[in-house]
Amino acid sequence: MLSKKTRYALKALVVLGKNFGGVPIQISKIASEEHIPKKFLEQILLDLRNAGLLYSKKGSGGGYGLVKDPAEISVVQILRLTGGPVALLPCVSLNFYQKCDECDNEVTCGVRDVFVDVRDVTVKILSETSIADVIKREKNLIENYTQ
Amino acid sequence: MLSKKTRYALKALVVLGKNFGGVPIQISKIASEEHIPKKFLEQILLDLRNAGLLYSKKGSGGGYGLVKDPAEISVVQILRLTGGPVALLPCVSLNFYQKCDECDNEVTCGVRDVFVDVRDVTVKILSETSIADVIKREKNLIENYTQ
DNA sequence: TACAAAGCATATAGATTTAGTAGACTTTTT
DNA sequence: AAAAAGTCTACTAAATCTATATGCTTTGTA
């Protein structure tokens, strides 16, 4: 399962993505719109900023904005930045690999082999999907929903 | 990430699957072979037994065995039995669904939409893969490894 | 220049979950 | 009768996650 941190980050990036090119948006606005605890969101956006994904502006009229086009930001990148695991087993993770305590030789582990496949299809989807794509999906869903 | 409980369950079932049709295997044997804490494994196998997946026999010469053919037991079933989440978001889970706190209307949530796709491919793999398949994979891996 | 708006940074508390341990009991075999 | 092995419940310890608190810095504006 993704952590709340990861979820909140994705939600916030969608908001910022819709606003790409516009004036900065305040944390408090995103927090209230998306029902995210403000102080928690503060930390998260700070992380994303320190990772070079967002710019920030202090003082009155300040806030956050995307540095890059939302089409250039993949969902998988956000999971990794916010520590969210993509793989279902540590011994299968590309970015957060950890040796399996149980296995003598993980290369011949059948269970691991299955979850390598799961990881591959998951990473494929999440790396091919950008924040812009998420926004597009949302638009399509709203269209079909209100029909 | 899968819990240790789920991992241990899968490991144990592979051992029991290889032994399908033979005499029962003791917890302590599985525990020491697979480097799993014995008392913890005890609980896990008990759960699997109560779920009807294993039979048990007490007393000297007792132990555990599979009730069904390992080809009839899917990996996804084990994840669900041991509480392991398949979906990466609660609002996307088929068996452990929970409403999203943040979303006003989850039907039009773009983030959710992406993770529905991820869930679908994951469930497909894990429901098409049986314990027997895991054992087969292991055999293939060992063959290729020792070549 | 003062003040308010907004982000920056770190520390800490609280809650939840997970992993593992303990101990006493029951059944079965020898 | 004794030993082997599973059954059952409770508990503890550790880790992690979520959220809050506090004080600080920067920037815009009256």
mmCIF file of C-alpha atoms (C1' of nucleotides) in Angstrom:
data_model
loop_
_atom_site.group_PDB
_atom_site.id
_atom_site.type_symbol
_atom_site.label_atom_id
_atom_site.label_comp_id
_atom_site.label_asym_id
_atom_site.label_seq_id
_atom_site.Cartn_x
_atom_site.Cartn_y
_atom_site.Cartn_z
ATOM 1 C CA MET A 1 0.000 0.000 0.000
ATOM 2 C CA LEU A 2 1.079 3.522 -0.732
ATOM 3 C CA SER A 3 1.617 5.761 2.271
ATOM 4 C CA LYS A 4 -0.540 8.795 2.881
ATOM 5 C CA LYS A 5 2.524 10.835 2.114
ATOM 6 C CA THR A 6 2.705 9.420 -1.379
ATOM 7 C CA ARG A 7 -1.011 9.837 -1.940
ATOM 8 C CA TYR A 8 -0.971 13.421 -0.738
ATOM 9 C CA ALA A 9 2.013 14.160 -2.944
ATOM 10 C CA LEU A 10 0.243 12.808 -6.008
ATOM 11 C CA LYS A 11 -2.908 14.740 -5.212
ATOM 12 C CA ALA A 12 -0.969 17.954 -4.715
ATOM 13 C CA LEU A 13 0.980 17.487 -7.933
ATOM 14 C CA VAL A 14 -2.236 17.062 -9.868
ATOM 15 C CA VAL A 15 -3.457 20.381 -8.485
ATOM 16 C CA LEU A 16 -0.143 22.028 -9.320
ATOM 17 C CA GLY A 17 -0.100 20.373 -12.716
ATOM 18 C CA LYS A 18 -3.439 21.868 -13.650
ATOM 19 C CA ASN A 19 -2.003 25.244 -12.710
ATOM 20 C CA PHE A 20 1.309 24.828 -14.567
ATOM 21 C CA GLY A 21 2.453 28.177 -15.940
ATOM 22 C CA GLY A 22 0.177 30.140 -13.611
ATOM 23 C CA VAL A 23 0.889 31.937 -10.342
ATOM 24 C CA PRO A 24 2.055 29.940 -7.312
ATOM 25 C CA ILE A 25 -0.551 28.152 -5.216
ATOM 26 C CA GLN A 26 -0.444 28.243 -1.421
ATOM 27 C CA ILE A 27 -0.096 25.129 0.677
ATOM 28 C CA SER A 28 -3.195 26.052 2.635
ATOM 29 C CA LYS A 29 -5.275 26.208 -0.517
ATOM 30 C CA ILE A 30 -4.185 22.758 -1.679
ATOM 31 C CA ALA A 31 -4.605 21.389 1.829
ATOM 32 C CA SER A 32 -8.186 22.571 2.206
ATOM 33 C CA GLU A 33 -9.218 21.642 -1.329
ATOM 34 C CA GLU A 34 -7.788 18.148 -1.097
ATOM 35 C CA HIS A 35 -8.539 17.547 2.584
ATOM 36 C CA ILE A 36 -4.916 17.093 3.522
ATOM 37 C CA PRO A 37 -3.538 18.167 6.940
ATOM 38 C CA LYS A 38 -1.758 21.424 6.195
ATOM 39 C CA LYS A 39 1.380 20.883 8.260
ATOM 40 C CA PHE A 40 1.844 17.431 6.837
ATOM 41 C CA LEU A 41 1.477 18.749 3.303
ATOM 42 C CA GLU A 42 4.038 21.437 4.120
ATOM 43 C CA GLN A 43 6.654 18.764 4.773
ATOM 44 C CA ILE A 44 5.746 16.844 1.680
ATOM 45 C CA LEU A 45 5.915 19.810 -0.665
ATOM 46 C CA LEU A 46 9.188 20.805 0.919
ATOM 47 C CA ASP A 47 10.588 17.389 0.073
ATOM 48 C CA LEU A 48 9.389 17.697 -3.502
ATOM 49 C CA ARG A 49 10.922 21.119 -3.704
ATOM 50 C CA ASN A 50 14.251 19.907 -2.346
ATOM 51 C CA ALA A 51 14.114 17.175 -4.964
ATOM 52 C CA GLY A 52 13.930 19.862 -7.613
ATOM 53 C CA LEU A 53 10.382 19.130 -8.713
ATOM 54 C CA LEU A 54 8.784 22.283 -7.345
ATOM 55 C CA TYR A 55 9.794 25.897 -6.947
ATOM 56 C CA SER A 56 8.555 27.938 -4.051
ATOM 57 C CA LYS A 57 8.043 31.556 -3.332
ATOM 58 C CA LYS A 58 7.878 32.993 0.149
ATOM 59 C CA GLY A 59 5.879 35.910 1.444
ATOM 60 C CA SER A 60 2.584 37.355 0.368
ATOM 61 C CA GLY A 61 1.478 36.003 -2.982
ATOM 62 C CA GLY A 62 3.890 33.121 -2.534
ATOM 63 C CA GLY A 63 3.291 29.413 -2.835
ATOM 64 C CA TYR A 64 4.354 26.455 -4.904
ATOM 65 C CA GLY A 65 4.544 25.657 -8.581
ATOM 66 C CA LEU A 66 5.859 22.923 -10.833
ATOM 67 C CA VAL A 67 9.324 23.426 -12.247
ATOM 68 C CA LYS A 68 8.774 21.027 -15.139
ATOM 69 C CA ASP A 69 5.874 20.384 -17.450
ATOM 70 C CA PRO A 70 3.487 17.882 -15.846
ATOM 71 C CA ALA A 71 3.983 15.666 -18.894
ATOM 72 C CA GLU A 72 7.608 15.272 -17.813
ATOM 73 C CA ILE A 73 6.827 14.001 -14.321
ATOM 74 C CA SER A 74 6.031 10.322 -14.001
ATOM 75 C CA VAL A 75 3.992 8.792 -11.244
ATOM 76 C CA VAL A 76 6.698 6.246 -10.459
ATOM 77 C CA GLN A 77 9.105 9.085 -9.783
ATOM 78 C CA ILE A 78 6.773 10.444 -7.099
ATOM 79 C CA LEU A 79 6.390 7.062 -5.445
ATOM 80 C CA ARG A 80 10.144 6.762 -5.215
ATOM 81 C CA LEU A 81 10.665 10.303 -3.989
ATOM 82 C CA THR A 82 8.145 9.856 -1.220
ATOM 83 C CA GLY A 83 9.546 6.503 -0.233
ATOM 84 C CA GLY A 84 6.567 4.580 -1.482
ATOM 85 C CA PRO A 85 7.502 1.039 -2.426
ATOM 86 C CA VAL A 86 6.718 -0.030 -5.958
ATOM 87 C CA ALA A 87 7.765 -3.648 -5.580
ATOM 88 C CA LEU A 88 5.831 -5.951 -3.285
ATOM 89 C CA LEU A 89 9.006 -7.556 -1.941
ATOM 90 C CA PRO A 90 12.202 -5.801 -0.812
ATOM 91 C CA CYS A 91 14.328 -8.348 -2.668
ATOM 92 C CA VAL A 92 12.635 -7.325 -5.903
ATOM 93 C CA SER A 93 12.811 -3.570 -5.533
ATOM 94 C CA LEU A 94 14.934 -1.692 -8.043
ATOM 95 C CA ASN A 95 15.410 1.392 -5.904
ATOM 96 C CA PHE A 96 14.977 0.108 -2.370
ATOM 97 C CA TYR A 97 16.484 -3.334 -2.656
ATOM 98 C CA GLN A 98 17.057 -5.329 0.488
ATOM 99 C CA LYS A 99 18.346 -8.811 0.727
ATOM 100 C CA CYS A 100 15.798 -11.429 1.673
ATOM 101 C CA ASP A 101 16.469 -12.740 5.186
ATOM 102 C CA GLU A 102 14.964 -16.121 4.466
ATOM 103 C CA CYS A 103 16.423 -17.043 1.104
ATOM 104 C CA ASP A 104 19.773 -18.737 0.854
ATOM 105 C CA ASN A 105 19.917 -17.880 -2.840
ATOM 106 C CA GLU A 106 17.373 -15.399 -4.034
ATOM 107 C CA VAL A 107 18.227 -15.968 -7.680
ATOM 108 C CA THR A 108 16.540 -19.361 -7.533
ATOM 109 C CA CYS A 109 13.545 -18.252 -5.461
ATOM 110 C CA GLY A 110 10.271 -19.002 -7.232
ATOM 111 C CA VAL A 111 8.255 -16.595 -5.099
ATOM 112 C CA ARG A 112 10.652 -13.807 -5.911
ATOM 113 C CA ASP A 113 10.433 -14.674 -9.595
ATOM 114 C CA VAL A 114 6.676 -14.122 -9.598
ATOM 115 C CA PHE A 115 7.010 -10.744 -7.932
ATOM 116 C CA VAL A 116 9.639 -9.663 -10.392
ATOM 117 C CA ASP A 117 6.948 -10.014 -13.050
ATOM 118 C CA VAL A 118 4.487 -8.052 -10.939
ATOM 119 C CA ARG A 119 7.047 -5.345 -10.417
ATOM 120 C CA ASP A 120 7.799 -5.127 -14.125
ATOM 121 C CA VAL A 121 4.222 -4.534 -15.197
ATOM 122 C CA THR A 122 3.683 -2.102 -12.331
ATOM 123 C CA VAL A 123 6.773 -0.083 -13.117
ATOM 124 C CA LYS A 124 5.798 -0.053 -16.784
ATOM 125 C CA ILE A 125 2.413 1.508 -16.093
ATOM 126 C CA LEU A 126 3.650 3.944 -13.485
ATOM 127 C CA SER A 127 6.618 5.127 -15.510
ATOM 128 C CA GLU A 128 4.533 5.568 -18.642
ATOM 129 C CA THR A 129 1.960 7.591 -16.737
ATOM 130 C CA SER A 130 2.744 11.248 -16.128
ATOM 131 C CA ILE A 131 0.982 13.805 -13.965
ATOM 132 C CA ALA A 132 -0.411 15.210 -17.215
ATOM 133 C CA ASP A 133 -1.853 11.787 -17.986
ATOM 134 C CA VAL A 134 -3.475 11.648 -14.573
ATOM 135 C CA ILE A 135 -5.086 15.019 -15.276
ATOM 136 C CA LYS A 136 -6.285 13.761 -18.657
ATOM 137 C CA ARG A 137 -7.750 10.655 -17.048
ATOM 138 C CA GLU A 138 -9.567 12.837 -14.579
ATOM 139 C CA LYS A 139 -11.076 14.924 -17.381
ATOM 140 C CA ASN A 140 -12.269 11.823 -19.193
ATOM 141 C CA LEU A 141 -13.757 10.390 -16.027
ATOM 142 C CA ILE A 142 -15.627 13.607 -15.291
ATOM 143 C CA GLU A 143 -16.975 13.745 -18.853
ATOM 144 C CA ASN A 144 -18.258 10.197 -18.732
ATOM 145 C CA TYR A 145 -19.567 10.623 -15.214
ATOM 146 C CA THR A 146 -21.675 13.706 -15.894
ATOM 147 C CA GLN A 147 -23.116 12.305 -19.094
ATOM 148 C CA MET B 1 4.919 -4.396 0.416
ATOM 149 C CA LEU B 2 3.840 -7.824 1.459
ATOM 150 C CA SER B 3 4.004 -8.583 5.161
ATOM 151 C CA LYS B 4 6.381 -11.166 6.543
ATOM 152 C CA LYS B 5 3.337 -13.208 7.352
ATOM 153 C CA THR B 6 2.403 -13.389 3.691
ATOM 154 C CA ARG B 7 5.959 -14.163 2.634
ATOM 155 C CA TYR B 8 6.327 -16.893 5.204
ATOM 156 C CA ALA B 9 2.992 -18.371 4.158
ATOM 157 C CA LEU B 10 4.066 -18.516 0.528
ATOM 158 C CA LYS B 11 7.398 -20.063 1.409
ATOM 159 C CA ALA B 12 5.756 -22.688 3.576
ATOM 160 C CA LEU B 13 3.194 -23.533 0.926
ATOM 161 C CA VAL B 14 5.933 -24.079 -1.614
ATOM 162 C CA VAL B 15 7.579 -26.549 0.766
ATOM 163 C CA LEU B 16 4.246 -28.273 1.374
ATOM 164 C CA GLY B 17 3.434 -28.202 -2.319
ATOM 165 C CA LYS B 18 6.609 -30.068 -3.189
ATOM 166 C CA ASN B 19 5.553 -32.686 -0.656
ATOM 167 C CA PHE B 20 1.934 -32.959 -1.823
ATOM 168 C CA GLY B 21 0.712 -36.518 -1.412
ATOM 169 C CA GLY B 22 3.487 -37.423 1.024
ATOM 170 C CA VAL B 23 3.548 -37.657 4.801
ATOM 171 C CA PRO B 24 2.890 -34.523 6.888
ATOM 172 C CA ILE B 25 5.779 -32.122 7.495
ATOM 173 C CA GLN B 26 6.431 -30.623 10.917
ATOM 174 C CA ILE B 27 6.339 -26.876 11.552
ATOM 175 C CA SER B 28 9.800 -27.020 13.046
ATOM 176 C CA LYS B 29 11.212 -28.559 9.891
ATOM 177 C CA ILE B 30 9.748 -25.880 7.654
ATOM 178 C CA ALA B 31 10.790 -23.185 10.102
ATOM 179 C CA SER B 32 14.419 -24.240 10.225
ATOM 180 C CA GLU B 33 14.691 -24.915 6.489
ATOM 181 C CA GLU B 34 13.158 -21.607 5.509
ATOM 182 C CA HIS B 35 14.596 -19.544 8.364
ATOM 183 C CA ILE B 36 11.221 -18.592 9.727
ATOM 184 C CA PRO B 37 10.597 -18.050 13.491
ATOM 185 C CA LYS B 38 8.867 -21.232 14.572
ATOM 186 C CA LYS B 39 6.207 -19.742 16.806
ATOM 187 C CA PHE B 40 5.280 -17.226 14.166
ATOM 188 C CA LEU B 41 4.994 -19.908 11.512
ATOM 189 C CA GLU B 42 2.803 -21.884 13.888
ATOM 190 C CA GLN B 43 0.212 -19.120 13.843
ATOM 191 C CA ILE B 44 0.392 -18.710 10.105
ATOM 192 C CA LEU B 45 -0.077 -22.386 9.329
ATOM 193 C CA LEU B 46 -2.939 -22.493 11.785
ATOM 194 C CA ASP B 47 -4.648 -19.696 9.862
ATOM 195 C CA LEU B 48 -4.149 -21.543 6.610
ATOM 196 C CA ARG B 49 -5.514 -24.666 8.172
ATOM 197 C CA ASN B 50 -8.575 -22.864 9.515
ATOM 198 C CA ALA B 51 -9.084 -21.488 6.030
ATOM 199 C CA GLY B 52 -9.277 -25.070 4.791
ATOM 200 C CA LEU B 53 -6.069 -24.991 2.811
ATOM 201 C CA LEU B 54 -4.069 -27.333 5.024
ATOM 202 C CA TYR B 55 -4.798 -30.402 7.082
ATOM 203 C CA SER B 56 -2.908 -31.093 10.277
ATOM 204 C CA LYS B 57 -2.067 -34.091 12.337
ATOM 205 C CA LYS B 58 -1.106 -33.980 15.990
ATOM 206 C CA GLY B 59 1.245 -36.166 17.909
ATOM 207 C CA SER B 60 4.360 -38.032 16.906
ATOM 208 C CA GLY B 61 4.667 -38.246 13.159
ATOM 209 C CA GLY B 62 2.222 -35.361 12.830
ATOM 210 C CA GLY B 63 2.573 -32.142 10.914
ATOM 211 C CA TYR B 64 0.963 -30.256 8.042
ATOM 212 C CA GLY B 65 -0.005 -31.078 4.491
ATOM 213 C CA LEU B 66 -1.876 -29.481 1.612
ATOM 214 C CA VAL B 67 -5.538 -30.408 1.278
ATOM 215 C CA LYS B 68 -5.704 -29.467 -2.399
ATOM 216 C CA ASP B 69 -3.352 -29.949 -5.314
ATOM 217 C CA PRO B 70 -0.808 -27.107 -5.419
ATOM 218 C CA ALA B 71 -2.014 -26.351 -8.947
ATOM 219 C CA GLU B 72 -5.366 -25.395 -7.422
ATOM 220 C CA ILE B 73 -3.968 -22.822 -5.012
ATOM 221 C CA SER B 74 -3.337 -19.359 -6.435
ATOM 222 C CA VAL B 75 -0.839 -16.896 -5.046
ATOM 223 C CA VAL B 76 -3.462 -14.155 -4.890
ATOM 224 C CA GLN B 77 -5.534 -16.347 -2.611
ATOM 225 C CA ILE B 78 -2.664 -16.549 -0.132
ATOM 226 C CA LEU B 79 -2.123 -12.810 -0.167
ATOM 227 C CA ARG B 80 -5.779 -12.296 0.662
ATOM 228 C CA LEU B 81 -5.863 -14.964 3.341
ATOM 229 C CA THR B 82 -2.873 -13.491 5.100
ATOM 230 C CA GLY B 83 -4.213 -9.971 4.845
ATOM 231 C CA GLY B 84 -1.658 -8.896 2.319
ATOM 232 C CA PRO B 85 -2.894 -6.019 0.226
ATOM 233 C CA VAL B 86 -2.890 -6.549 -3.514
ATOM 234 C CA ALA B 87 -3.987 -3.057 -4.475
ATOM 235 C CA LEU B 88 -1.735 -0.100 -3.776
ATOM 236 C CA LEU B 89 -4.631 2.069 -2.628
ATOM 237 C CA PRO B 90 -7.463 1.102 -0.257
ATOM 238 C CA CYS B 91 -10.030 2.726 -2.534
ATOM 239 C CA VAL B 92 -8.994 0.363 -5.311
ATOM 240 C CA SER B 93 -8.911 -2.884 -3.385
ATOM 241 C CA LEU B 94 -11.400 -5.548 -4.409
ATOM 242 C CA ASN B 95 -11.300 -7.440 -1.127
ATOM 243 C CA PHE B 96 -10.224 -4.820 1.392
ATOM 244 C CA TYR B 97 -11.918 -1.743 0.004
ATOM 245 C CA GLN B 98 -11.916 1.414 2.082
ATOM 246 C CA LYS B 99 -13.294 4.756 1.084
ATOM 247 C CA CYS B 100 -10.725 7.400 0.324
ATOM 248 C CA ASP B 101 -10.719 10.101 3.010
ATOM 249 C CA GLU B 102 -9.564 12.793 0.661
ATOM 250 C CA CYS B 103 -11.698 12.296 -2.424
ATOM 251 C CA ASP B 104 -15.103 13.889 -2.689
ATOM 252 C CA ASN B 105 -15.932 11.579 -5.566
ATOM 253 C CA GLU B 106 -13.561 8.706 -6.094
ATOM 254 C CA VAL B 107 -15.173 7.743 -9.391
ATOM 255 C CA THR B 108 -13.623 10.782 -11.016
ATOM 256 C CA CYS B 109 -10.224 10.505 -9.314
ATOM 257 C CA GLY B 110 -7.408 10.306 -11.844
ATOM 258 C CA VAL B 111 -4.913 8.911 -9.355
ATOM 259 C CA ARG B 112 -7.304 6.138 -8.423
ATOM 260 C CA ASP B 113 -7.866 5.384 -12.105
ATOM 261 C CA VAL B 114 -4.167 4.717 -12.607
ATOM 262 C CA PHE B 115 -4.022 2.359 -9.672
ATOM 263 C CA VAL B 116 -7.040 0.463 -10.881
ATOM 264 C CA ASP B 117 -4.951 -0.436 -13.916
ATOM 265 C CA VAL B 118 -2.043 -1.461 -11.716
ATOM 266 C CA ARG B 119 -4.312 -3.601 -9.609
ATOM 267 C CA ASP B 120 -5.785 -5.289 -12.645
ATOM 268 C CA VAL B 121 -2.469 -6.441 -14.073
ATOM 269 C CA THR B 122 -1.261 -7.489 -10.619
ATOM 270 C CA VAL B 123 -4.354 -9.514 -9.861
ATOM 271 C CA LYS B 124 -4.126 -11.100 -13.297
ATOM 272 C CA ILE B 125 -0.610 -12.379 -12.707
ATOM 273 C CA LEU B 126 -1.192 -13.463 -9.145
ATOM 274 C CA SER B 127 -4.438 -15.264 -9.849
ATOM 275 C CA GLU B 128 -2.993 -17.056 -12.851
ATOM 276 C CA THR B 129 -0.006 -18.204 -10.816
ATOM 277 C CA SER B 130 -0.471 -21.237 -8.593
ATOM 278 C CA ILE B 131 1.798 -22.727 -5.962
ATOM 279 C CA ALA B 132 2.586 -25.413 -8.534
ATOM 280 C CA ASP B 133 3.687 -22.687 -10.944
ATOM 281 C CA VAL B 134 5.937 -21.205 -8.287
ATOM 282 C CA ILE B 135 7.544 -24.614 -7.833
ATOM 283 C CA LYS B 136 7.984 -24.930 -11.597
ATOM 284 C CA ARG B 137 9.591 -21.514 -11.776
ATOM 285 C CA GLU B 138 11.973 -22.542 -9.025
ATOM 286 C CA LYS B 139 12.978 -25.653 -10.923
ATOM 287 C CA ASN B 140 13.629 -23.668 -14.077
ATOM 288 C CA LEU B 141 15.660 -21.104 -12.174
ATOM 289 C CA ILE B 142 17.781 -23.786 -10.550
ATOM 290 C CA GLU B 143 18.397 -25.475 -13.915
ATOM 291 C CA ASN B 144 19.504 -22.250 -15.546
ATOM 292 C CA TYR B 145 21.508 -21.231 -12.511
ATOM 293 C CA THR B 146 23.575 -24.374 -12.258
ATOM 294 C CA GLN B 147 24.268 -24.552 -15.964
ATOM 295 C "C1'" DT C 1 10.152 50.569 8.561
ATOM 296 C "C1'" DA C 2 6.870 47.550 10.541
ATOM 297 C "C1'" DC C 3 3.857 43.973 9.921
ATOM 298 C "C1'" DA C 4 1.675 40.198 7.852
ATOM 299 C "C1'" DA C 5 1.846 36.391 4.660
ATOM 300 C "C1'" DA C 6 3.903 32.460 3.427
ATOM 301 C "C1'" DG C 7 7.335 28.973 3.234
ATOM 302 C "C1'" DC C 8 11.577 26.479 5.963
ATOM 303 C "C1'" DA C 9 13.238 23.344 9.264
ATOM 304 C "C1'" DT C 10 13.374 20.341 12.983
ATOM 305 C "C1'" DA C 11 11.574 18.041 16.865
ATOM 306 C "C1'" DT C 12 8.315 15.401 18.979
ATOM 307 C "C1'" DA C 13 4.122 13.036 20.084
ATOM 308 C "C1'" DG C 14 0.583 9.771 19.143
ATOM 309 C "C1'" DA C 15 -1.350 6.038 16.759
ATOM 310 C "C1'" DT C 16 -1.207 1.947 14.310
ATOM 311 C "C1'" DT C 17 0.659 -2.087 12.575
ATOM 312 C "C1'" DT C 18 3.753 -5.793 12.448
ATOM 313 C "C1'" DA C 19 6.714 -9.163 14.166
ATOM 314 C "C1'" DG C 20 7.762 -12.037 17.373
ATOM 315 C "C1'" DT C 21 7.439 -14.464 22.095
ATOM 316 C "C1'" DA C 22 5.332 -16.923 25.949
ATOM 317 C "C1'" DG C 23 2.820 -20.263 28.125
ATOM 318 C "C1'" DA C 24 -0.499 -23.456 29.021
ATOM 319 C "C1'" DC C 25 -3.532 -26.924 26.693
ATOM 320 C "C1'" DT C 26 -5.001 -30.938 23.617
ATOM 321 C "C1'" DT C 27 -4.360 -34.851 20.777
ATOM 322 C "C1'" DT C 28 -1.840 -38.761 19.176
ATOM 323 C "C1'" DT C 29 1.687 -42.168 19.072
ATOM 324 C "C1'" DT C 30 4.826 -45.275 21.234
ATOM 325 C "C1'" DA D 1 3.010 -42.636 31.139
ATOM 326 C "C1'" DA D 2 5.787 -39.888 28.434
ATOM 327 C "C1'" DA D 3 7.004 -37.534 24.449
ATOM 328 C "C1'" DA D 4 5.874 -35.380 20.144
ATOM 329 C "C1'" DA D 5 3.424 -32.262 17.803
ATOM 330 C "C1'" DG D 6 -0.243 -29.061 16.861
ATOM 331 C "C1'" DT D 7 -3.875 -25.377 19.194
ATOM 332 C "C1'" DC D 8 -5.084 -21.205 21.140
ATOM 333 C "C1'" DT D 9 -4.825 -16.800 23.326
ATOM 334 C "C1'" DA D 10 -2.487 -13.131 25.174
ATOM 335 C "C1'" DC D 11 1.078 -10.120 25.350
ATOM 336 C "C1'" DT D 12 5.203 -7.317 24.312
ATOM 337 C "C1'" DA D 13 8.496 -4.967 21.608
ATOM 338 C "C1'" DA D 14 9.758 -2.604 17.686
ATOM 339 C "C1'" DA D 15 9.059 -0.093 13.770
ATOM 340 C "C1'" DT D 16 6.704 2.970 11.000
ATOM 341 C "C1'" DC D 17 3.480 6.311 9.802
ATOM 342 C "C1'" DT D 18 0.754 10.303 10.547
ATOM 343 C "C1'" DA D 19 0.237 14.377 12.393
ATOM 344 C "C1'" DT D 20 1.263 18.411 15.300
ATOM 345 C "C1'" DA D 21 4.090 22.017 17.441
ATOM 346 C "C1'" DT D 22 7.271 25.602 17.527
ATOM 347 C "C1'" DG D 23 10.184 28.924 16.066
ATOM 348 C "C1'" DC D 24 12.629 30.771 12.062
ATOM 349 C "C1'" DT D 25 13.416 33.165 7.511
ATOM 350 C "C1'" DT D 26 12.047 35.551 3.449
ATOM 351 C "C1'" DT D 27 9.168 38.660 0.851
ATOM 352 C "C1'" DG D 28 5.673 41.937 -0.235
ATOM 353 C "C1'" DT D 29 3.110 45.936 1.049
ATOM 354 C "C1'" DA D 30 0.879 49.604 3.877
#
